[in-house]
Amino acid sequence: MDDCRRDIKILKKNLQIIPREWDGKECILELKRADYQWRQMEWWAFYFEYKARKILEEKMDIPGDRIGNVTFDLKGQINWDLKASAIKTHSHSIILNDKEAMDKSAEKHGYHGEIIALCDVEYNDKNRSFQKWHTNLKGGKSDYEVEREARTPFSRYRKTKAMLEEILLIILKPEDLKDLPLMRQGRNSDGSRRKVKYMLDLENLKGFRCHKISF
């Protein structure tokens, strides 16, 4: 656990400087200038990932270990994933990474870490003006969006702003992983099965070692 303490110290010291208020248009344009995942619908989660990686790039290994087809976001003494979650939702469960890769990571280093940004978000107006702006910036709808609209006319409202409220630093032992629920996904477009992923209930962290960075 001494090695984990070193990671926690680095993360607490440095991640507290991440800006709290994220305006969708400004953040997407910043991501576009950096050529980093700026086309993604869930821009706010990728913005957190981008800012955290920039802040930590000289303090931890980026990326972390590659296990199979999975490359973890960061590595100090253990591997860490970067995630973001909206706090005012019906479900407080968050999808983590590939089960097999996380198992091997925890077995190799003794622990596996999750860095989770908790955000209060605002959504698009009924005219979806933010969504239209983002689509125009991308040069039109992607093939995926066209295909989805052919299946259903409904789409999720896009998040237009996010306020960073807290960052959770969760350390998982191999035995902790055995207690996590699993997300069994369907198949890829080529017919192959998608990897099983772990999930985590953010309302039920009892028994897990958890540190917090509050803003």
mmCIF file of C-alpha atoms in Angstrom:
data_model
loop_
_atom_site.group_PDB
_atom_site.id
_atom_site.type_symbol
_atom_site.label_atom_id
_atom_site.label_comp_id
_atom_site.label_asym_id
_atom_site.label_seq_id
_atom_site.Cartn_x
_atom_site.Cartn_y
_atom_site.Cartn_z
ATOM 1 C CA MET A 1 0.000 0.000 0.000
ATOM 2 C CA ASP A 2 3.010 2.319 0.391
ATOM 3 C CA ASP A 3 3.284 2.540 -3.399
ATOM 4 C CA CYS A 4 -0.391 3.467 -3.654
ATOM 5 C CA ARG A 5 0.163 6.255 -1.135
ATOM 6 C CA ARG A 6 2.784 7.739 -3.436
ATOM 7 C CA ASP A 7 0.326 7.724 -6.320
ATOM 8 C CA ILE A 8 -2.432 9.219 -4.170
ATOM 9 C CA LYS A 9 -0.118 12.025 -3.022
ATOM 10 C CA ILE A 10 0.761 12.905 -6.623
ATOM 11 C CA LEU A 11 -2.855 12.799 -7.759
ATOM 12 C CA LYS A 12 -4.200 14.881 -4.874
ATOM 13 C CA LYS A 13 -1.530 17.530 -5.281
ATOM 14 C CA ASN A 14 -1.910 17.937 -9.024
ATOM 15 C CA LEU A 15 -5.511 17.209 -9.972
ATOM 16 C CA GLN A 16 -6.839 19.929 -7.688
ATOM 17 C CA ILE A 17 -5.704 22.529 -10.238
ATOM 18 C CA ILE A 18 -8.098 21.283 -12.949
ATOM 19 C CA PRO A 19 -10.560 24.093 -13.785
ATOM 20 C CA ARG A 20 -14.043 23.508 -12.355
ATOM 21 C CA GLU A 21 -16.313 25.160 -14.921
ATOM 22 C CA TRP A 22 -16.445 23.506 -18.333
ATOM 23 C CA ASP A 23 -18.325 25.281 -21.107
ATOM 24 C CA GLY A 24 -19.136 22.851 -23.885
ATOM 25 C CA LYS A 25 -18.211 25.022 -26.849
ATOM 26 C CA GLU A 26 -14.996 26.294 -25.288
ATOM 27 C CA CYS A 27 -13.920 22.814 -24.217
ATOM 28 C CA ILE A 28 -14.668 21.224 -27.581
ATOM 29 C CA LEU A 29 -12.694 23.940 -29.361
ATOM 30 C CA GLU A 30 -9.784 23.372 -26.946
ATOM 31 C CA LEU A 31 -9.948 19.641 -27.659
ATOM 32 C CA LYS A 32 -10.100 20.344 -31.399
ATOM 33 C CA ARG A 33 -6.963 22.483 -31.240
ATOM 34 C CA ALA A 34 -5.251 19.615 -29.427
ATOM 35 C CA ASP A 35 -6.718 17.090 -31.897
ATOM 36 C CA TYR A 36 -8.022 15.076 -28.946
ATOM 37 C CA GLN A 37 -11.423 13.325 -29.141
ATOM 38 C CA TRP A 38 -13.235 16.578 -29.957
ATOM 39 C CA ARG A 39 -15.877 14.864 -32.071
ATOM 40 C CA GLN A 40 -17.186 12.776 -29.176
ATOM 41 C CA MET A 41 -20.748 13.310 -27.939
ATOM 42 C CA GLU A 42 -19.637 12.946 -24.315
ATOM 43 C CA TRP A 43 -17.079 15.713 -24.736
ATOM 44 C CA TRP A 44 -17.001 16.512 -21.019
ATOM 45 C CA ALA A 45 -15.647 13.065 -20.053
ATOM 46 C CA PHE A 46 -12.907 13.346 -22.683
ATOM 47 C CA TYR A 47 -12.158 16.894 -21.549
ATOM 48 C CA PHE A 48 -11.470 15.609 -18.035
ATOM 49 C CA GLU A 49 -9.299 12.859 -19.474
ATOM 50 C CA TYR A 50 -7.372 15.364 -21.592
ATOM 51 C CA LYS A 51 -6.770 17.864 -18.778
ATOM 52 C CA ALA A 52 -5.756 15.179 -16.277
ATOM 53 C CA ARG A 53 -3.288 13.621 -18.699
ATOM 54 C CA LYS A 54 -1.756 17.036 -19.519
ATOM 55 C CA ILE A 55 -1.326 17.881 -15.838
ATOM 56 C CA LEU A 56 0.195 14.510 -14.988
ATOM 57 C CA GLU A 57 2.303 13.934 -18.112
ATOM 58 C CA GLU A 58 5.610 14.645 -16.361
ATOM 59 C CA LYS A 59 4.648 13.000 -13.086
ATOM 60 C CA MET A 60 3.270 9.605 -14.136
ATOM 61 C CA ASP A 61 3.578 7.286 -17.127
ATOM 62 C CA ILE A 62 1.063 8.114 -19.855
ATOM 63 C CA PRO A 63 -0.312 5.803 -21.028
ATOM 64 C CA GLY A 64 -0.117 3.013 -18.483
ATOM 65 C CA ASP A 65 0.321 -0.709 -19.102
ATOM 66 C CA ARG A 66 -1.128 -2.333 -22.185
ATOM 67 C CA ILE A 67 -2.820 -5.635 -21.395
ATOM 68 C CA GLY A 68 -4.348 -7.410 -24.373
ATOM 69 C CA ASN A 69 -6.226 -4.783 -26.375
ATOM 70 C CA VAL A 70 -6.604 -2.465 -23.363
ATOM 71 C CA THR A 71 -4.238 0.404 -22.586
ATOM 72 C CA PHE A 72 -4.772 2.049 -19.207
ATOM 73 C CA ASP A 73 -4.752 5.841 -18.973
ATOM 74 C CA LEU A 74 -2.010 6.375 -16.396
ATOM 75 C CA LYS A 75 0.532 4.489 -14.370
ATOM 76 C CA GLY A 76 2.435 5.413 -11.248
ATOM 77 C CA GLN A 77 3.084 2.417 -9.097
ATOM 78 C CA ILE A 78 -0.251 0.973 -10.261
ATOM 79 C CA ASN A 79 -2.463 1.477 -13.311
ATOM 80 C CA TRP A 80 -5.241 4.080 -13.230
ATOM 81 C CA ASP A 81 -8.327 4.656 -15.382
ATOM 82 C CA LEU A 82 -9.838 8.123 -15.906
ATOM 83 C CA LYS A 83 -13.651 8.318 -15.850
ATOM 84 C CA ALA A 84 -16.361 10.960 -15.429
ATOM 85 C CA SER A 85 -19.903 10.652 -14.086
ATOM 86 C CA ALA A 86 -22.889 13.022 -13.931
ATOM 87 C CA ILE A 87 -24.101 13.242 -10.340
ATOM 88 C CA LYS A 88 -27.791 14.042 -10.919
ATOM 89 C CA THR A 89 -28.891 10.895 -12.713
ATOM 90 C CA HIS A 90 -31.225 8.026 -11.849
ATOM 91 C CA SER A 91 -28.391 5.535 -11.968
ATOM 92 C CA HIS A 92 -25.186 6.037 -10.021
ATOM 93 C CA SER A 93 -23.448 3.062 -11.611
ATOM 94 C CA ILE A 94 -20.452 3.732 -13.821
ATOM 95 C CA ILE A 95 -18.964 1.423 -16.439
ATOM 96 C CA LEU A 96 -15.304 0.667 -15.783
ATOM 97 C CA ASN A 97 -12.821 -1.108 -18.021
ATOM 98 C CA ASP A 98 -12.423 -4.576 -19.488
ATOM 99 C CA LYS A 99 -12.764 -7.236 -16.775
ATOM 100 C CA GLU A 100 -9.917 -9.447 -17.930
ATOM 101 C CA ALA A 101 -7.467 -6.539 -18.290
ATOM 102 C CA MET A 102 -8.378 -5.080 -14.888
ATOM 103 C CA ASP A 103 -7.982 -8.497 -13.250
ATOM 104 C CA LYS A 104 -4.499 -8.877 -14.696
ATOM 105 C CA SER A 105 -3.544 -5.304 -13.767
ATOM 106 C CA ALA A 106 -4.588 -5.815 -10.140
ATOM 107 C CA GLU A 107 -2.840 -9.191 -9.981
ATOM 108 C CA LYS A 108 0.377 -7.750 -11.415
ATOM 109 C CA HIS A 109 0.624 -4.683 -9.184
ATOM 110 C CA GLY A 110 -1.509 -5.685 -6.209
ATOM 111 C CA TYR A 111 -4.087 -2.960 -6.880
ATOM 112 C CA HIS A 112 -5.886 -1.141 -9.689
ATOM 113 C CA GLY A 113 -6.978 2.502 -9.502
ATOM 114 C CA GLU A 114 -9.966 4.498 -10.718
ATOM 115 C CA ILE A 115 -9.955 8.299 -10.994
ATOM 116 C CA ILE A 116 -13.583 9.425 -11.300
ATOM 117 C CA ALA A 117 -14.676 13.036 -11.854
ATOM 118 C CA LEU A 118 -18.145 13.773 -10.458
ATOM 119 C CA CYS A 119 -19.818 16.590 -12.365
ATOM 120 C CA ASP A 120 -23.037 18.581 -12.207
ATOM 121 C CA VAL A 121 -24.090 18.928 -15.851
ATOM 122 C CA GLU A 122 -26.483 21.052 -17.891
ATOM 123 C CA TYR A 123 -28.290 19.799 -20.985
ATOM 124 C CA ASN A 124 -29.158 21.114 -24.443
ATOM 125 C CA ASP A 125 -32.293 23.208 -24.969
ATOM 126 C CA LYS A 126 -35.292 21.667 -26.708
ATOM 127 C CA ASN A 127 -34.110 23.017 -30.072
ATOM 128 C CA ARG A 128 -30.813 21.177 -29.600
ATOM 129 C CA SER A 129 -28.826 24.239 -30.631
ATOM 130 C CA PHE A 130 -25.634 22.958 -29.002
ATOM 131 C CA GLN A 131 -25.955 19.617 -30.787
ATOM 132 C CA LYS A 132 -26.442 21.404 -34.104
ATOM 133 C CA TRP A 133 -23.379 23.578 -33.448
ATOM 134 C CA HIS A 134 -21.252 20.522 -32.681
ATOM 135 C CA THR A 135 -22.526 18.665 -35.755
ATOM 136 C CA ASN A 136 -21.696 21.629 -38.002
ATOM 137 C CA LEU A 137 -18.231 21.885 -36.462
ATOM 138 C CA LYS A 138 -17.639 18.222 -37.311
ATOM 139 C CA GLY A 139 -18.689 18.857 -40.905
ATOM 140 C CA GLY A 140 -21.962 16.961 -40.668
ATOM 141 C CA LYS A 141 -23.337 13.788 -39.136
ATOM 142 C CA SER A 142 -21.159 10.732 -38.741
ATOM 143 C CA ASP A 143 -22.077 7.414 -40.377
ATOM 144 C CA TYR A 144 -22.997 6.147 -36.907
ATOM 145 C CA GLU A 145 -25.430 9.032 -36.347
ATOM 146 C CA VAL A 146 -27.042 8.519 -39.741
ATOM 147 C CA GLU A 147 -27.433 4.791 -39.049
ATOM 148 C CA ARG A 148 -28.860 5.419 -35.560
ATOM 149 C CA GLU A 149 -31.395 7.952 -36.866
ATOM 150 C CA ALA A 150 -32.537 5.353 -39.402
ATOM 151 C CA ARG A 151 -33.331 3.052 -36.470
ATOM 152 C CA THR A 152 -34.926 5.617 -34.154
ATOM 153 C CA PRO A 153 -35.699 9.354 -34.381
ATOM 154 C CA PHE A 154 -34.860 9.861 -30.712
ATOM 155 C CA SER A 155 -31.458 10.811 -29.354
ATOM 156 C CA ARG A 156 -30.099 11.807 -25.988
ATOM 157 C CA TYR A 157 -29.870 15.459 -25.085
ATOM 158 C CA ARG A 158 -26.270 16.635 -25.221
ATOM 159 C CA LYS A 159 -24.522 18.077 -22.213
ATOM 160 C CA THR A 160 -23.674 21.729 -22.758
ATOM 161 C CA LYS A 161 -21.859 22.556 -19.499
ATOM 162 C CA ALA A 162 -20.285 20.709 -16.609
ATOM 163 C CA MET A 163 -19.199 21.768 -13.134
ATOM 164 C CA LEU A 164 -16.544 19.616 -11.502
ATOM 165 C CA GLU A 165 -17.662 18.946 -7.928
ATOM 166 C CA GLU A 166 -15.392 16.157 -6.717
ATOM 167 C CA ILE A 167 -12.802 13.635 -7.856
ATOM 168 C CA LEU A 168 -12.787 10.142 -6.371
ATOM 169 C CA LEU A 169 -9.580 8.131 -6.185
ATOM 170 C CA ILE A 170 -10.595 4.505 -5.690
ATOM 171 C CA ILE A 171 -8.098 1.713 -5.060
ATOM 172 C CA LEU A 172 -9.299 -1.803 -5.870
ATOM 173 C CA LYS A 173 -7.637 -4.992 -4.662
ATOM 174 C CA PRO A 174 -7.995 -8.229 -6.664
ATOM 175 C CA GLU A 175 -10.563 -9.484 -4.142
ATOM 176 C CA ASP A 176 -12.532 -6.220 -4.482
ATOM 177 C CA LEU A 177 -12.972 -6.853 -8.198
ATOM 178 C CA LYS A 178 -14.693 -10.152 -7.504
ATOM 179 C CA ASP A 179 -17.529 -8.263 -5.786
ATOM 180 C CA LEU A 180 -18.184 -5.807 -8.628
ATOM 181 C CA PRO A 181 -21.172 -6.286 -10.957
ATOM 182 C CA LEU A 182 -20.502 -7.084 -14.598
ATOM 183 C CA MET A 183 -21.740 -5.479 -17.776
ATOM 184 C CA ARG A 184 -22.191 -8.048 -20.504
ATOM 185 C CA GLN A 185 -22.426 -6.205 -23.786
ATOM 186 C CA GLY A 186 -23.735 -7.395 -27.125
ATOM 187 C CA ARG A 187 -21.696 -7.943 -30.254
ATOM 188 C CA ASN A 188 -19.504 -5.722 -32.401
ATOM 189 C CA SER A 189 -20.463 -4.836 -35.972
ATOM 190 C CA ASP A 190 -18.339 -7.778 -37.206
ATOM 191 C CA GLY A 191 -20.329 -10.197 -35.038
ATOM 192 C CA SER A 192 -17.637 -10.758 -32.404
ATOM 193 C CA ARG A 193 -18.605 -10.556 -28.744
ATOM 194 C CA ARG A 194 -17.755 -7.393 -26.868
ATOM 195 C CA LYS A 195 -15.604 -7.716 -23.797
ATOM 196 C CA VAL A 196 -17.237 -8.043 -20.403
ATOM 197 C CA LYS A 197 -16.660 -4.926 -18.303
ATOM 198 C CA TYR A 198 -16.812 -4.184 -14.606
ATOM 199 C CA MET A 199 -19.288 -1.707 -13.166
ATOM 200 C CA LEU A 200 -19.161 0.299 -9.946
ATOM 201 C CA ASP A 201 -22.030 1.712 -7.875
ATOM 202 C CA LEU A 202 -20.848 5.132 -6.708
ATOM 203 C CA GLU A 203 -23.493 5.093 -3.976
ATOM 204 C CA ASN A 204 -22.062 1.905 -2.520
ATOM 205 C CA LEU A 205 -18.317 2.323 -1.992
ATOM 206 C CA LYS A 206 -18.269 0.820 1.461
ATOM 207 C CA GLY A 207 -15.351 -1.550 1.822
ATOM 208 C CA PHE A 208 -13.297 0.096 -0.915
ATOM 209 C CA ARG A 209 -10.396 2.399 -0.193
ATOM 210 C CA CYS A 210 -11.496 5.804 -1.485
ATOM 211 C CA HIS A 211 -9.866 9.244 -1.352
ATOM 212 C CA LYS A 212 -11.600 12.477 -2.388
ATOM 213 C CA ILE A 213 -10.551 15.762 -3.937
ATOM 214 C CA SER A 214 -13.302 18.295 -3.249
ATOM 215 C CA PHE A 215 -13.697 21.658 -4.986
#
